[in-house]
Amino acid sequence: MENRTPVAPADAQLLLDRADQLSRSAHNATRWPYITFILSLGVATSMGTLAMGLTTGNAFGLAYFGTLAASFALIMFFMISIRGRSAFARGRRWTGYIAAWFVTYAAAISVIIWAHGSVLWSGITSALILLVTMACAAREARP
């Protein structure tokens, strides 16, 4: 029962182009939650660590609580938007993104602990968080 219809080369190329378009569309839809998450995490933690580094007393507590709440909300939304536990199973590249963010975030927290109130160091480490996460998002967004 061979029921093959011959396909002209032009029709075959159109089918291949359509398959490629569908593949790219599916790939783009899959990675946008990751791009959005890493950018949002970078902005929230960058602004939060800058605020914590430059404030004291109740303002420090508010900045600390706000950073924690924003980070928790981002993680929950991210995990829900990509179906729970599969969220962090993106491979070595994704692990590298989170590791790069963590190293810069740890540096910013170190500045908060040991050089609290230093506008220069708070600004540098907060900008570094933002720069690293933007680079990670740009890497993930490239075609």
mmCIF file with all atom_site columns, C-alpha atoms in Angstrom:
data_model
loop_
_atom_site.group_PDB
_atom_site.id
_atom_site.type_symbol
_atom_site.label_atom_id
_atom_site.label_alt_id
_atom_site.label_comp_id
_atom_site.label_asym_id
_atom_site.label_entity_id
_atom_site.label_seq_id
_atom_site.pdbx_PDB_ins_code
_atom_site.Cartn_x
_atom_site.Cartn_y
_atom_site.Cartn_z
_atom_site.occupancy
_atom_site.B_iso_or_equiv
_atom_site.pdbx_formal_charge
_atom_site.auth_seq_id
_atom_site.auth_comp_id
_atom_site.auth_asym_id
_atom_site.auth_atom_id
_atom_site.pdbx_PDB_model_num
ATOM 1   C CA . MET A 1 1   ? 0.000  0.000  0.000  1.00 0.00 ? 1   MET A CA 1
ATOM 2   C CA . GLU A 1 2   ? 2.228  2.672  -1.219 1.00 0.00 ? 2   GLU A CA 1
ATOM 3   C CA . ASN A 1 3   ? 0.348  5.896  -1.582 1.00 0.00 ? 3   ASN A CA 1
ATOM 4   C CA . ARG A 1 4   ? 3.024  8.488  -2.262 1.00 0.00 ? 4   ARG A CA 1
ATOM 5   C CA . THR A 1 5   ? 2.298  11.650 -4.115 1.00 0.00 ? 5   THR A CA 1
ATOM 6   C CA . PRO A 1 6   ? 5.257  13.173 -5.880 1.00 0.00 ? 6   PRO A CA 1
ATOM 7   C CA . VAL A 1 7   ? 6.204  16.598 -4.547 1.00 0.00 ? 7   VAL A CA 1
ATOM 8   C CA . ALA A 1 8   ? 7.709  19.210 -6.775 1.00 0.00 ? 8   ALA A CA 1
ATOM 9   C CA . PRO A 1 9   ? 10.986 20.740 -5.566 1.00 0.00 ? 9   PRO A CA 1
ATOM 10  C CA . ALA A 1 10  ? 9.353  24.164 -5.170 1.00 0.00 ? 10  ALA A CA 1
ATOM 11  C CA . ASP A 1 11  ? 6.550  22.664 -3.031 1.00 0.00 ? 11  ASP A CA 1
ATOM 12  C CA . ALA A 1 12  ? 9.091  20.753 -0.958 1.00 0.00 ? 12  ALA A CA 1
ATOM 13  C CA . GLN A 1 13  ? 11.011 23.975 -0.319 1.00 0.00 ? 13  GLN A CA 1
ATOM 14  C CA . LEU A 1 14  ? 7.795  25.724 0.763  1.00 0.00 ? 14  LEU A CA 1
ATOM 15  C CA . LEU A 1 15  ? 7.042  22.868 3.168  1.00 0.00 ? 15  LEU A CA 1
ATOM 16  C CA . LEU A 1 16  ? 10.570 23.028 4.580  1.00 0.00 ? 16  LEU A CA 1
ATOM 17  C CA . ASP A 1 17  ? 10.323 26.801 4.989  1.00 0.00 ? 17  ASP A CA 1
ATOM 18  C CA . ARG A 1 18  ? 7.003  26.415 6.812  1.00 0.00 ? 18  ARG A CA 1
ATOM 19  C CA . ALA A 1 19  ? 8.471  23.742 9.099  1.00 0.00 ? 19  ALA A CA 1
ATOM 20  C CA . ASP A 1 20  ? 11.423 26.021 9.862  1.00 0.00 ? 20  ASP A CA 1
ATOM 21  C CA . GLN A 1 21  ? 9.066  28.913 10.621 1.00 0.00 ? 21  GLN A CA 1
ATOM 22  C CA . LEU A 1 22  ? 7.011  26.741 12.998 1.00 0.00 ? 22  LEU A CA 1
ATOM 23  C CA . SER A 1 23  ? 10.178 25.517 14.697 1.00 0.00 ? 23  SER A CA 1
ATOM 24  C CA . ARG A 1 24  ? 11.440 29.068 15.258 1.00 0.00 ? 24  ARG A CA 1
ATOM 25  C CA . SER A 1 25  ? 8.052  30.195 16.519 1.00 0.00 ? 25  SER A CA 1
ATOM 26  C CA . ALA A 1 26  ? 7.892  27.345 19.033 1.00 0.00 ? 26  ALA A CA 1
ATOM 27  C CA . HIS A 1 27  ? 11.456 27.992 20.161 1.00 0.00 ? 27  HIS A CA 1
ATOM 28  C CA . ASN A 1 28  ? 10.800 31.717 20.621 1.00 0.00 ? 28  ASN A CA 1
ATOM 29  C CA . ALA A 1 29  ? 7.643  31.044 22.633 1.00 0.00 ? 29  ALA A CA 1
ATOM 30  C CA . THR A 1 30  ? 9.559  28.685 24.892 1.00 0.00 ? 30  THR A CA 1
ATOM 31  C CA . ARG A 1 31  ? 12.404 31.021 25.762 1.00 0.00 ? 31  ARG A CA 1
ATOM 32  C CA . TRP A 1 32  ? 10.547 34.303 26.432 1.00 0.00 ? 32  TRP A CA 1
ATOM 33  C CA . PRO A 1 33  ? 9.578  33.375 30.005 1.00 0.00 ? 33  PRO A CA 1
ATOM 34  C CA . TYR A 1 34  ? 13.276 32.696 30.695 1.00 0.00 ? 34  TYR A CA 1
ATOM 35  C CA . ILE A 1 35  ? 14.341 36.023 29.189 1.00 0.00 ? 35  ILE A CA 1
ATOM 36  C CA . THR A 1 36  ? 11.678 37.899 31.111 1.00 0.00 ? 36  THR A CA 1
ATOM 37  C CA . PHE A 1 37  ? 12.586 36.167 34.364 1.00 0.00 ? 37  PHE A CA 1
ATOM 38  C CA . ILE A 1 38  ? 16.326 36.808 34.202 1.00 0.00 ? 38  ILE A CA 1
ATOM 39  C CA . LEU A 1 39  ? 15.782 40.471 33.272 1.00 0.00 ? 39  LEU A CA 1
ATOM 40  C CA . SER A 1 40  ? 13.205 40.967 36.021 1.00 0.00 ? 40  SER A CA 1
ATOM 41  C CA . LEU A 1 41  ? 15.377 39.225 38.589 1.00 0.00 ? 41  LEU A CA 1
ATOM 42  C CA . GLY A 1 42  ? 18.303 41.434 37.603 1.00 0.00 ? 42  GLY A CA 1
ATOM 43  C CA . VAL A 1 43  ? 16.306 44.649 37.861 1.00 0.00 ? 43  VAL A CA 1
ATOM 44  C CA . ALA A 1 44  ? 14.678 43.696 41.186 1.00 0.00 ? 44  ALA A CA 1
ATOM 45  C CA . THR A 1 45  ? 17.895 42.588 42.864 1.00 0.00 ? 45  THR A CA 1
ATOM 46  C CA . SER A 1 46  ? 19.942 45.430 41.384 1.00 0.00 ? 46  SER A CA 1
ATOM 47  C CA . MET A 1 47  ? 17.564 48.099 42.631 1.00 0.00 ? 47  MET A CA 1
ATOM 48  C CA . GLY A 1 48  ? 17.057 46.261 45.920 1.00 0.00 ? 48  GLY A CA 1
ATOM 49  C CA . THR A 1 49  ? 20.750 45.943 46.698 1.00 0.00 ? 49  THR A CA 1
ATOM 50  C CA . LEU A 1 50  ? 21.327 49.575 45.731 1.00 0.00 ? 50  LEU A CA 1
ATOM 51  C CA . ALA A 1 51  ? 18.532 50.651 48.085 1.00 0.00 ? 51  ALA A CA 1
ATOM 52  C CA . MET A 1 52  ? 19.820 48.411 50.884 1.00 0.00 ? 52  MET A CA 1
ATOM 53  C CA . GLY A 1 53  ? 23.347 49.715 50.440 1.00 0.00 ? 53  GLY A CA 1
ATOM 54  C CA . LEU A 1 54  ? 22.318 53.342 50.748 1.00 0.00 ? 54  LEU A CA 1
ATOM 55  C CA . THR A 1 55  ? 19.698 53.263 53.490 1.00 0.00 ? 55  THR A CA 1
ATOM 56  C CA . THR A 1 56  ? 19.555 52.561 57.216 1.00 0.00 ? 56  THR A CA 1
ATOM 57  C CA . GLY A 1 57  ? 16.882 51.851 59.803 1.00 0.00 ? 57  GLY A CA 1
ATOM 58  C CA . ASN A 1 58  ? 13.308 51.393 58.652 1.00 0.00 ? 58  ASN A CA 1
ATOM 59  C CA . ALA A 1 59  ? 14.159 52.312 55.064 1.00 0.00 ? 59  ALA A CA 1
ATOM 60  C CA . PHE A 1 60  ? 16.719 49.479 54.982 1.00 0.00 ? 60  PHE A CA 1
ATOM 61  C CA . GLY A 1 61  ? 14.106 47.050 56.301 1.00 0.00 ? 61  GLY A CA 1
ATOM 62  C CA . LEU A 1 62  ? 11.636 48.179 53.664 1.00 0.00 ? 62  LEU A CA 1
ATOM 63  C CA . ALA A 1 63  ? 14.218 47.784 50.876 1.00 0.00 ? 63  ALA A CA 1
ATOM 64  C CA . TYR A 1 64  ? 15.167 44.342 52.203 1.00 0.00 ? 64  TYR A CA 1
ATOM 65  C CA . PHE A 1 65  ? 11.564 43.172 52.487 1.00 0.00 ? 65  PHE A CA 1
ATOM 66  C CA . GLY A 1 66  ? 10.669 44.630 49.086 1.00 0.00 ? 66  GLY A CA 1
ATOM 67  C CA . THR A 1 67  ? 13.592 42.860 47.400 1.00 0.00 ? 67  THR A CA 1
ATOM 68  C CA . LEU A 1 68  ? 12.667 39.546 49.019 1.00 0.00 ? 68  LEU A CA 1
ATOM 69  C CA . ALA A 1 69  ? 8.988  39.931 48.113 1.00 0.00 ? 69  ALA A CA 1
ATOM 70  C CA . ALA A 1 70  ? 9.733  40.902 44.517 1.00 0.00 ? 70  ALA A CA 1
ATOM 71  C CA . SER A 1 71  ? 12.207 38.030 44.099 1.00 0.00 ? 71  SER A CA 1
ATOM 72  C CA . PHE A 1 72  ? 9.781  35.525 45.589 1.00 0.00 ? 72  PHE A CA 1
ATOM 73  C CA . ALA A 1 73  ? 6.960  36.778 43.353 1.00 0.00 ? 73  ALA A CA 1
ATOM 74  C CA . LEU A 1 74  ? 9.199  36.529 40.279 1.00 0.00 ? 74  LEU A CA 1
ATOM 75  C CA . ILE A 1 75  ? 10.282 32.983 41.112 1.00 0.00 ? 75  ILE A CA 1
ATOM 76  C CA . MET A 1 76  ? 6.700  31.870 41.762 1.00 0.00 ? 76  MET A CA 1
ATOM 77  C CA . PHE A 1 77  ? 5.393  33.457 38.560 1.00 0.00 ? 77  PHE A CA 1
ATOM 78  C CA . PHE A 1 78  ? 8.266  31.942 36.590 1.00 0.00 ? 78  PHE A CA 1
ATOM 79  C CA . MET A 1 79  ? 7.719  28.463 37.975 1.00 0.00 ? 79  MET A CA 1
ATOM 80  C CA . ILE A 1 80  ? 3.973  28.648 37.364 1.00 0.00 ? 80  ILE A CA 1
ATOM 81  C CA . SER A 1 81  ? 4.365  30.081 33.865 1.00 0.00 ? 81  SER A CA 1
ATOM 82  C CA . ILE A 1 82  ? 6.566  27.217 32.717 1.00 0.00 ? 82  ILE A CA 1
ATOM 83  C CA . ARG A 1 83  ? 4.902  24.425 34.593 1.00 0.00 ? 83  ARG A CA 1
ATOM 84  C CA . GLY A 1 84  ? 6.595  23.999 37.936 1.00 0.00 ? 84  GLY A CA 1
ATOM 85  C CA . ARG A 1 85  ? 9.707  21.915 38.355 1.00 0.00 ? 85  ARG A CA 1
ATOM 86  C CA . SER A 1 86  ? 10.728 21.929 34.716 1.00 0.00 ? 86  SER A CA 1
ATOM 87  C CA . ALA A 1 87  ? 11.470 25.629 35.222 1.00 0.00 ? 87  ALA A CA 1
ATOM 88  C CA . PHE A 1 88  ? 15.083 25.144 36.226 1.00 0.00 ? 88  PHE A CA 1
ATOM 89  C CA . ALA A 1 89  ? 15.858 22.175 33.984 1.00 0.00 ? 89  ALA A CA 1
ATOM 90  C CA . ARG A 1 90  ? 17.111 24.297 31.099 1.00 0.00 ? 90  ARG A CA 1
ATOM 91  C CA . GLY A 1 91  ? 20.638 22.916 30.989 1.00 0.00 ? 91  GLY A CA 1
ATOM 92  C CA . ARG A 1 92  ? 24.157 24.196 31.472 1.00 0.00 ? 92  ARG A CA 1
ATOM 93  C CA . ARG A 1 93  ? 23.498 27.560 29.872 1.00 0.00 ? 93  ARG A CA 1
ATOM 94  C CA . TRP A 1 94  ? 20.665 28.327 32.291 1.00 0.00 ? 94  TRP A CA 1
ATOM 95  C CA . THR A 1 95  ? 22.793 27.133 35.220 1.00 0.00 ? 95  THR A CA 1
ATOM 96  C CA . GLY A 1 96  ? 25.499 29.507 34.014 1.00 0.00 ? 96  GLY A CA 1
ATOM 97  C CA . TYR A 1 97  ? 23.041 32.415 33.966 1.00 0.00 ? 97  TYR A CA 1
ATOM 98  C CA . ILE A 1 98  ? 21.906 31.775 37.526 1.00 0.00 ? 98  ILE A CA 1
ATOM 99  C CA . ALA A 1 99  ? 25.505 31.260 38.686 1.00 0.00 ? 99  ALA A CA 1
ATOM 100 C CA . ALA A 1 100 ? 26.586 34.553 37.070 1.00 0.00 ? 100 ALA A CA 1
ATOM 101 C CA . TRP A 1 101 ? 23.671 36.369 38.722 1.00 0.00 ? 101 TRP A CA 1
ATOM 102 C CA . PHE A 1 102 ? 24.440 34.751 42.082 1.00 0.00 ? 102 PHE A CA 1
ATOM 103 C CA . VAL A 1 103 ? 28.120 35.756 42.013 1.00 0.00 ? 103 VAL A CA 1
ATOM 104 C CA . THR A 1 104 ? 27.277 39.398 41.294 1.00 0.00 ? 104 THR A CA 1
ATOM 105 C CA . TYR A 1 105 ? 24.444 39.368 43.832 1.00 0.00 ? 105 TYR A CA 1
ATOM 106 C CA . ALA A 1 106 ? 26.793 37.923 46.471 1.00 0.00 ? 106 ALA A CA 1
ATOM 107 C CA . ALA A 1 107 ? 29.267 40.716 45.699 1.00 0.00 ? 107 ALA A CA 1
ATOM 108 C CA . ALA A 1 108 ? 26.519 43.313 46.170 1.00 0.00 ? 108 ALA A CA 1
ATOM 109 C CA . ILE A 1 109 ? 25.447 41.729 49.463 1.00 0.00 ? 109 ILE A CA 1
ATOM 110 C CA . SER A 1 110 ? 29.105 41.754 50.571 1.00 0.00 ? 110 SER A CA 1
ATOM 111 C CA . VAL A 1 111 ? 29.230 45.487 49.881 1.00 0.00 ? 111 VAL A CA 1
ATOM 112 C CA . ILE A 1 112 ? 26.062 45.948 51.922 1.00 0.00 ? 112 ILE A CA 1
ATOM 113 C CA . ILE A 1 113 ? 27.629 44.054 54.820 1.00 0.00 ? 113 ILE A CA 1
ATOM 114 C CA . TRP A 1 114 ? 31.181 45.432 54.790 1.00 0.00 ? 114 TRP A CA 1
ATOM 115 C CA . ALA A 1 115 ? 30.954 48.801 53.044 1.00 0.00 ? 115 ALA A CA 1
ATOM 116 C CA . HIS A 1 116 ? 27.438 49.883 53.954 1.00 0.00 ? 116 HIS A CA 1
ATOM 117 C CA . GLY A 1 117 ? 26.702 53.407 52.816 1.00 0.00 ? 117 GLY A CA 1
ATOM 118 C CA . SER A 1 118 ? 29.358 53.505 50.100 1.00 0.00 ? 118 SER A CA 1
ATOM 119 C CA . VAL A 1 119 ? 27.625 55.077 47.140 1.00 0.00 ? 119 VAL A CA 1
ATOM 120 C CA . LEU A 1 120 ? 30.445 54.112 44.792 1.00 0.00 ? 120 LEU A CA 1
ATOM 121 C CA . TRP A 1 121 ? 30.621 50.413 45.680 1.00 0.00 ? 121 TRP A CA 1
ATOM 122 C CA . SER A 1 122 ? 26.846 50.029 45.977 1.00 0.00 ? 122 SER A CA 1
ATOM 123 C CA . GLY A 1 123 ? 26.441 51.595 42.554 1.00 0.00 ? 123 GLY A CA 1
ATOM 124 C CA . ILE A 1 124 ? 29.160 49.462 40.982 1.00 0.00 ? 124 ILE A CA 1
ATOM 125 C CA . THR A 1 125 ? 27.882 46.147 42.321 1.00 0.00 ? 125 THR A CA 1
ATOM 126 C CA . SER A 1 126 ? 24.246 46.961 41.581 1.00 0.00 ? 126 SER A CA 1
ATOM 127 C CA . ALA A 1 127 ? 25.149 47.988 38.042 1.00 0.00 ? 127 ALA A CA 1
ATOM 128 C CA . LEU A 1 128 ? 27.149 44.776 37.701 1.00 0.00 ? 128 LEU A CA 1
ATOM 129 C CA . ILE A 1 129 ? 24.072 42.707 38.611 1.00 0.00 ? 129 ILE A CA 1
ATOM 130 C CA . LEU A 1 130 ? 22.062 44.532 35.967 1.00 0.00 ? 130 LEU A CA 1
ATOM 131 C CA . LEU A 1 131 ? 24.818 44.241 33.355 1.00 0.00 ? 131 LEU A CA 1
ATOM 132 C CA . VAL A 1 132 ? 25.265 40.495 33.905 1.00 0.00 ? 132 VAL A CA 1
ATOM 133 C CA . THR A 1 133 ? 21.553 39.716 33.756 1.00 0.00 ? 133 THR A CA 1
ATOM 134 C CA . MET A 1 134 ? 21.088 41.870 30.654 1.00 0.00 ? 134 MET A CA 1
ATOM 135 C CA . ALA A 1 135 ? 23.962 40.017 28.970 1.00 0.00 ? 135 ALA A CA 1
ATOM 136 C CA . CYS A 1 136 ? 22.391 36.679 29.927 1.00 0.00 ? 136 CYS A CA 1
ATOM 137 C CA . ALA A 1 137 ? 19.000 37.773 28.572 1.00 0.00 ? 137 ALA A CA 1
ATOM 138 C CA . ALA A 1 138 ? 20.587 39.051 25.355 1.00 0.00 ? 138 ALA A CA 1
ATOM 139 C CA . ARG A 1 139 ? 22.385 35.714 24.929 1.00 0.00 ? 139 ARG A CA 1
ATOM 140 C CA . GLU A 1 140 ? 19.129 33.841 25.456 1.00 0.00 ? 140 GLU A CA 1
ATOM 141 C CA . ALA A 1 141 ? 17.218 36.148 23.075 1.00 0.00 ? 141 ALA A CA 1
ATOM 142 C CA . ARG A 1 142 ? 19.558 35.774 20.131 1.00 0.00 ? 142 ARG A CA 1
ATOM 143 C CA . PRO A 1 143 ? 18.187 33.700 17.261 1.00 0.00 ? 143 PRO A CA 1
#
